[in-house]
PDB file of C-alpha atoms in Angstrom:
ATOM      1  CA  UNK A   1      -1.287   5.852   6.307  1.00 89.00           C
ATOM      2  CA  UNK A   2      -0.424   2.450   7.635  1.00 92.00           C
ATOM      3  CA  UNK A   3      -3.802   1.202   9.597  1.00 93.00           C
ATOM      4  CA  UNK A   4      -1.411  -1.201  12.206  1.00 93.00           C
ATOM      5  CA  UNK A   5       1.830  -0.493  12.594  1.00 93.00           C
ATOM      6  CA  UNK A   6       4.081  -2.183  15.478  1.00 91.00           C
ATOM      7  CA  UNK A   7       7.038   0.067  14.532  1.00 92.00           C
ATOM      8  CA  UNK A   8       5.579   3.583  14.664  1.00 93.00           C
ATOM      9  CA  UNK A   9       5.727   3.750  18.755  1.00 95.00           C
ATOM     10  CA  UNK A  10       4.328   1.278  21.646  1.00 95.00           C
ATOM     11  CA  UNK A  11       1.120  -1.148  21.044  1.00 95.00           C
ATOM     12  CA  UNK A  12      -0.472  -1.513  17.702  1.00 96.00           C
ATOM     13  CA  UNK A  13      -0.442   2.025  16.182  1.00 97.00           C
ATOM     14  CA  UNK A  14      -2.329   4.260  13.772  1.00 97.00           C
ATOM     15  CA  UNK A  15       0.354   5.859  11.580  1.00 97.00           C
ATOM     16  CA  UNK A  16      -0.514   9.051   9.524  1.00 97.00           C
ATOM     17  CA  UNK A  17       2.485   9.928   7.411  1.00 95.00           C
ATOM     18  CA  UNK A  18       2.111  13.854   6.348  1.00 96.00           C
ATOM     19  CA  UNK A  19       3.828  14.900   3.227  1.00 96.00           C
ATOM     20  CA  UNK A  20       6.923  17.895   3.645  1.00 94.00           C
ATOM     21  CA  UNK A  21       9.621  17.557   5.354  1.00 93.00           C
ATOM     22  CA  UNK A  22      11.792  21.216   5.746  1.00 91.00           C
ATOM     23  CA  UNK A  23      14.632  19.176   7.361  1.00 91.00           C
ATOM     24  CA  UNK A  24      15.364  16.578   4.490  1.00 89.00           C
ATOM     25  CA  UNK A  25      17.876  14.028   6.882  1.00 88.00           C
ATOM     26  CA  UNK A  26      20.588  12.557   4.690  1.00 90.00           C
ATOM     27  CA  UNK A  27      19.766   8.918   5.252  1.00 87.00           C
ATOM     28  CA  UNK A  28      16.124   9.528   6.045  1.00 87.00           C
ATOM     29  CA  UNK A  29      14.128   6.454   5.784  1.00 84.00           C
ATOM     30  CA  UNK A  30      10.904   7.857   4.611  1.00 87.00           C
ATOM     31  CA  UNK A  31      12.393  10.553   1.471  1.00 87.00           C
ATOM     32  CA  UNK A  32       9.630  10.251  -0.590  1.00 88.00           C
ATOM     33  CA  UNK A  33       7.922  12.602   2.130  1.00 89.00           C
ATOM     34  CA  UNK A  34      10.393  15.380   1.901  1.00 91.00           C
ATOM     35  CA  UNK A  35       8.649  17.232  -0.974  1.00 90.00           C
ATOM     36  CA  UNK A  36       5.906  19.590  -0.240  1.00 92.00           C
ATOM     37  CA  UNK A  37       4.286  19.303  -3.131  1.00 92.00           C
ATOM     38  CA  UNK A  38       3.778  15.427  -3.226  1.00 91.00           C
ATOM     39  CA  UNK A  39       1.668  13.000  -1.306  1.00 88.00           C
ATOM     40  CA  UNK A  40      -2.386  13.142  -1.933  1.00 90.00           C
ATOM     41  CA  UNK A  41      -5.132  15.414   0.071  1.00 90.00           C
ATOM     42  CA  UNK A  42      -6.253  13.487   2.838  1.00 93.00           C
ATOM     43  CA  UNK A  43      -9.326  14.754   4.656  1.00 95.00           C
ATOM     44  CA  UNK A  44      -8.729  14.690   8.283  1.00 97.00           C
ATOM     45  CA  UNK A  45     -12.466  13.897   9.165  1.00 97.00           C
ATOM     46  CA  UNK A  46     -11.515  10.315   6.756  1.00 96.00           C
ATOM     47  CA  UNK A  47      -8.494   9.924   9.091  1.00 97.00           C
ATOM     48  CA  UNK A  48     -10.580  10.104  12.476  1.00 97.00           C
ATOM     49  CA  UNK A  49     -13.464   7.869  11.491  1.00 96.00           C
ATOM     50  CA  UNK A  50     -10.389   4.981  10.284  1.00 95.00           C
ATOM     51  CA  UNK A  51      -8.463   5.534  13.305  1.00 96.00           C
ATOM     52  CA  UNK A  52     -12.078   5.961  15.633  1.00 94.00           C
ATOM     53  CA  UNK A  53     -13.427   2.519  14.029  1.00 90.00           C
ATOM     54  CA  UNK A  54     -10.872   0.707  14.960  1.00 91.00           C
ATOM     55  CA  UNK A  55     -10.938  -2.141  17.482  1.00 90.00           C
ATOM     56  CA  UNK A  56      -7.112  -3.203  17.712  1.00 92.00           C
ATOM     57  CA  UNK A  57      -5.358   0.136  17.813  1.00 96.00           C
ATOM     58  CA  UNK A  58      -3.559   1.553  21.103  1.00 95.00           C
ATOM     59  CA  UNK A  59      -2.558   4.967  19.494  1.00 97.00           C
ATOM     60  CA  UNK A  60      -2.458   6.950  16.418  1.00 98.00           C
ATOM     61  CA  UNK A  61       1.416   8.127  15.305  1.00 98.00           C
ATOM     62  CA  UNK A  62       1.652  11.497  13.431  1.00 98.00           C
ATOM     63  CA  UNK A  63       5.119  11.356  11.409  1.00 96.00           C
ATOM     64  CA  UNK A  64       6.526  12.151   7.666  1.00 90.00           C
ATOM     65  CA  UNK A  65       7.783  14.184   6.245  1.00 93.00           C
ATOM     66  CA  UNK A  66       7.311  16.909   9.555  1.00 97.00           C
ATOM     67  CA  UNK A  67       4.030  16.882  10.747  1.00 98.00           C
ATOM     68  CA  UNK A  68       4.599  20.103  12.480  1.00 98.00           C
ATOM     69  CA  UNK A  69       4.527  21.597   9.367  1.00 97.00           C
ATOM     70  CA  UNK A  70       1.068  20.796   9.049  1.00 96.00           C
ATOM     71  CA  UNK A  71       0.265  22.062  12.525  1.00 97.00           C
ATOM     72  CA  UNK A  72      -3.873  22.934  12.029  1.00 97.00           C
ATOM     73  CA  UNK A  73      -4.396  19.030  10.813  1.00 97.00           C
ATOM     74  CA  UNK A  74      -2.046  16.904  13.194  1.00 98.00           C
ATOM     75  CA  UNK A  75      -3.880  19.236  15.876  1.00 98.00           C
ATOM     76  CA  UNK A  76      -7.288  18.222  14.463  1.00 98.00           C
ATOM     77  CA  UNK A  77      -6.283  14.745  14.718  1.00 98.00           C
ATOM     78  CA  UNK A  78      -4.125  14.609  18.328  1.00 98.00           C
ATOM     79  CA  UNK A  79      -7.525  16.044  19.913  1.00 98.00           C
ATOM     80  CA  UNK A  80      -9.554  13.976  18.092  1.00 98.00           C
ATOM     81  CA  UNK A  81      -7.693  10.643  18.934  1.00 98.00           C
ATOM     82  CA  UNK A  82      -7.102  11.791  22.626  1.00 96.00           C
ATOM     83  CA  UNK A  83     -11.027  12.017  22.456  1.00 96.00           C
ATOM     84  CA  UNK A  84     -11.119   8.588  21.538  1.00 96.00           C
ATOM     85  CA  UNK A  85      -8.779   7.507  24.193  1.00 96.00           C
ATOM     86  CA  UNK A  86      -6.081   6.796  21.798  1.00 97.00           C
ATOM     87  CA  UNK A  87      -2.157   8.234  22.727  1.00 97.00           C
ATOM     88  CA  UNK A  88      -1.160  10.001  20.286  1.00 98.00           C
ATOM     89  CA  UNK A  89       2.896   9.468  19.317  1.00 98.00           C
ATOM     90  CA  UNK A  90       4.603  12.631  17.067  1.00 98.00           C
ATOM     91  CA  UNK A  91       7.996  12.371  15.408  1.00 97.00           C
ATOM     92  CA  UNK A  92       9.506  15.744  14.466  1.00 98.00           C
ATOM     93  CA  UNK A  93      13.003  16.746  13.443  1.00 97.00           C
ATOM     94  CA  UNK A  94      12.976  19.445  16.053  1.00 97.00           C
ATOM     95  CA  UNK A  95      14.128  19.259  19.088  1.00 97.00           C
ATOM     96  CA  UNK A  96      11.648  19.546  22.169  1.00 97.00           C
ATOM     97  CA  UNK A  97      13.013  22.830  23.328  1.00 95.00           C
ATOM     98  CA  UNK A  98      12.894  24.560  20.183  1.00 94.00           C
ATOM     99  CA  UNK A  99       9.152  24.175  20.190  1.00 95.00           C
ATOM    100  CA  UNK A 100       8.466  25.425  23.592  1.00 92.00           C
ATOM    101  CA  UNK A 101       8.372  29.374  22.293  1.00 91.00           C
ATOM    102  CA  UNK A 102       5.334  28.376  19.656  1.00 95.00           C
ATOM    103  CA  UNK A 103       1.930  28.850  20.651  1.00 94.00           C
ATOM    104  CA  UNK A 104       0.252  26.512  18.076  1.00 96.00           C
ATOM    105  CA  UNK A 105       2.992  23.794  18.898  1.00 96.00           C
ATOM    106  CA  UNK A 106       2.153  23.994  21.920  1.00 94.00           C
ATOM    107  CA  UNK A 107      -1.302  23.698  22.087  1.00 96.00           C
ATOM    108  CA  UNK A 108      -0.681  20.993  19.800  1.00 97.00           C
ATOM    109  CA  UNK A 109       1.572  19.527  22.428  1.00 97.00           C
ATOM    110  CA  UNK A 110      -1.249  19.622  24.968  1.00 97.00           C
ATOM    111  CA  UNK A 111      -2.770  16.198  22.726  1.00 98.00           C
ATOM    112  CA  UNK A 112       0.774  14.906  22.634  1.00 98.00           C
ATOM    113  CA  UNK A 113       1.887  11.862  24.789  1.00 98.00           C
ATOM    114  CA  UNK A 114       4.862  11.187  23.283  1.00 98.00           C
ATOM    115  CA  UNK A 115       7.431  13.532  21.285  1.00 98.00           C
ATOM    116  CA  UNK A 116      10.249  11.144  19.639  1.00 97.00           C
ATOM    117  CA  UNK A 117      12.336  14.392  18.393  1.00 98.00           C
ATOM    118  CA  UNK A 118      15.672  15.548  16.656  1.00 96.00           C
ATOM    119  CA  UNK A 119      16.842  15.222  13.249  1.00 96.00           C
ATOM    120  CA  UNK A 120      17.897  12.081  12.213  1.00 95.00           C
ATOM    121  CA  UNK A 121      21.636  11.823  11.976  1.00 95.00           C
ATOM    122  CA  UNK A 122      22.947   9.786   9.747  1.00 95.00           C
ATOM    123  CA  UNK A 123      26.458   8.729  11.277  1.00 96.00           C
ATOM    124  CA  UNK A 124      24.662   8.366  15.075  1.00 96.00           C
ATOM    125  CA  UNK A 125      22.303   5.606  13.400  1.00 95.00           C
ATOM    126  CA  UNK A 126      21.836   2.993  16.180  1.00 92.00           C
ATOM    127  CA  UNK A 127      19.586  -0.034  14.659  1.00 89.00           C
ATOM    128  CA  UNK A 128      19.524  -1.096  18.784  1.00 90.00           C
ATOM    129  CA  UNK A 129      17.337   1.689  19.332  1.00 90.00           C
ATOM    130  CA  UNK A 130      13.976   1.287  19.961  1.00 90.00           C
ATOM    131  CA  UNK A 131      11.461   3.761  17.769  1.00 94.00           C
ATOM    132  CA  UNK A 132      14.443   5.467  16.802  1.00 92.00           C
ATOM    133  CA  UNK A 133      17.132   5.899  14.177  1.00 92.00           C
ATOM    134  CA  UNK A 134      19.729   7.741  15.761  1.00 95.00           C
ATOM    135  CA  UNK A 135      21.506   8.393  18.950  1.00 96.00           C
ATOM    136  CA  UNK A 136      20.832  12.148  19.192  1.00 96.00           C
ATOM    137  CA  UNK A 137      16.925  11.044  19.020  1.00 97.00           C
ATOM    138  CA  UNK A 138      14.415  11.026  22.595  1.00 97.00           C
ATOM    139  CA  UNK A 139      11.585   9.337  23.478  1.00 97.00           C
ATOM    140  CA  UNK A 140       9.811  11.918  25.689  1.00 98.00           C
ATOM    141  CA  UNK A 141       6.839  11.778  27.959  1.00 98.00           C
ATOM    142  CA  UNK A 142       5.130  15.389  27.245  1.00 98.00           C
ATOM    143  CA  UNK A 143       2.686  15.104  30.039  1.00 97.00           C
ATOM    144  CA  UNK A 144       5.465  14.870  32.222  1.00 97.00           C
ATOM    145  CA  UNK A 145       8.044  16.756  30.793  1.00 97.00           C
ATOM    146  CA  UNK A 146       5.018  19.615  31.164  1.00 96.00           C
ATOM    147  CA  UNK A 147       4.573  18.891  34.587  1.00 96.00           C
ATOM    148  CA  UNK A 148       8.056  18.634  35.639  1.00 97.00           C
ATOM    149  CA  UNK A 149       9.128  21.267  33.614  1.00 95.00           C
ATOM    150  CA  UNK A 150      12.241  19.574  32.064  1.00 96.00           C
ATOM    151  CA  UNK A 151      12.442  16.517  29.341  1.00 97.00           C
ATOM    152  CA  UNK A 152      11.516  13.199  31.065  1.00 97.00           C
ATOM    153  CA  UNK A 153      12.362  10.480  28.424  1.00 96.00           C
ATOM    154  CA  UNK A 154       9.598   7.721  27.956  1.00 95.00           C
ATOM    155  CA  UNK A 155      10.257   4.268  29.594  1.00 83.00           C
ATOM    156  CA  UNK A 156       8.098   1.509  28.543  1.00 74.00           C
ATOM    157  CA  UNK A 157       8.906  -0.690  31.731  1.00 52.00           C
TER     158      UNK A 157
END
């Protein structure tokens, strides 16, 4: 958990890193997260009452390891922060579209402003991308994406 992070998506940002990762990147930044079977139980009641009491964040950021593999919690906590009037960022190494055919995903998604997704990709690594590591990787706005009913990547302009 990183209380203020200005890397983990726009504004100042509430980062909950969950621990697994069933895509294991070659090159991924954060391999410590990979294993299932590591990290430390975090109650996600603790993680709302940090992220609630806090004065100077814009958003929390759900990331890892794959925090779609811990669908129930990152749920628990997208409501929660949306009920705060916090966005709510997720990174996943799926791709949008391969999550569109999941019913928990998906109501997950329905907390979900932003979906940076894809596998990180070790030879399309691009340090000129913003909240990204590699080319294959979008920025998209889920609210419109929904709406629209295709992939509308983020802008921040």
């Amino acid at each position: 958990m990183i209380e203020e992070s200005f890397v983990d998506g726009d504004g100042i940002r509430f980062a909950v890193f969950v621990q697994g990762c069933p895509h294991r990147c070659k090159g991924c930044h954060n391999p410590t997260t990979h294993d299932f079977n590591g990290g430390k139980i975090m109650d996600t009641e603790n993680i709302i009452k940090k992220f609630s009491n806090s004065p100077l964040i814009n958003g929390i950021t759900l990331t890892g390891g794959e925090p779609l593999s811990q669908i129930e919690a990152v749920t628990e906590l997208a409501k929660a922060a949306q009920n705060h009037s916090l966005s709510v960022w997720c990174y996943t190494g799926y791709t949008y579209e391969d999550l569109l055919n999941n019913d928990k995903i998906n109501k997950f998604l329905d907390y979900v402003d932003i979906l940076v997704d894809g596998p990180y990709i070790e030879n399309q690594r691009d340090l000129t991308m913003q909240f990204c590591g590699s080319k294959n990787q979008r920025i998209i706005n889920i609210p419109e994406s929904r709406t629209q009913k295709k992939v509308i990547i983020w802008s921040n302009i």
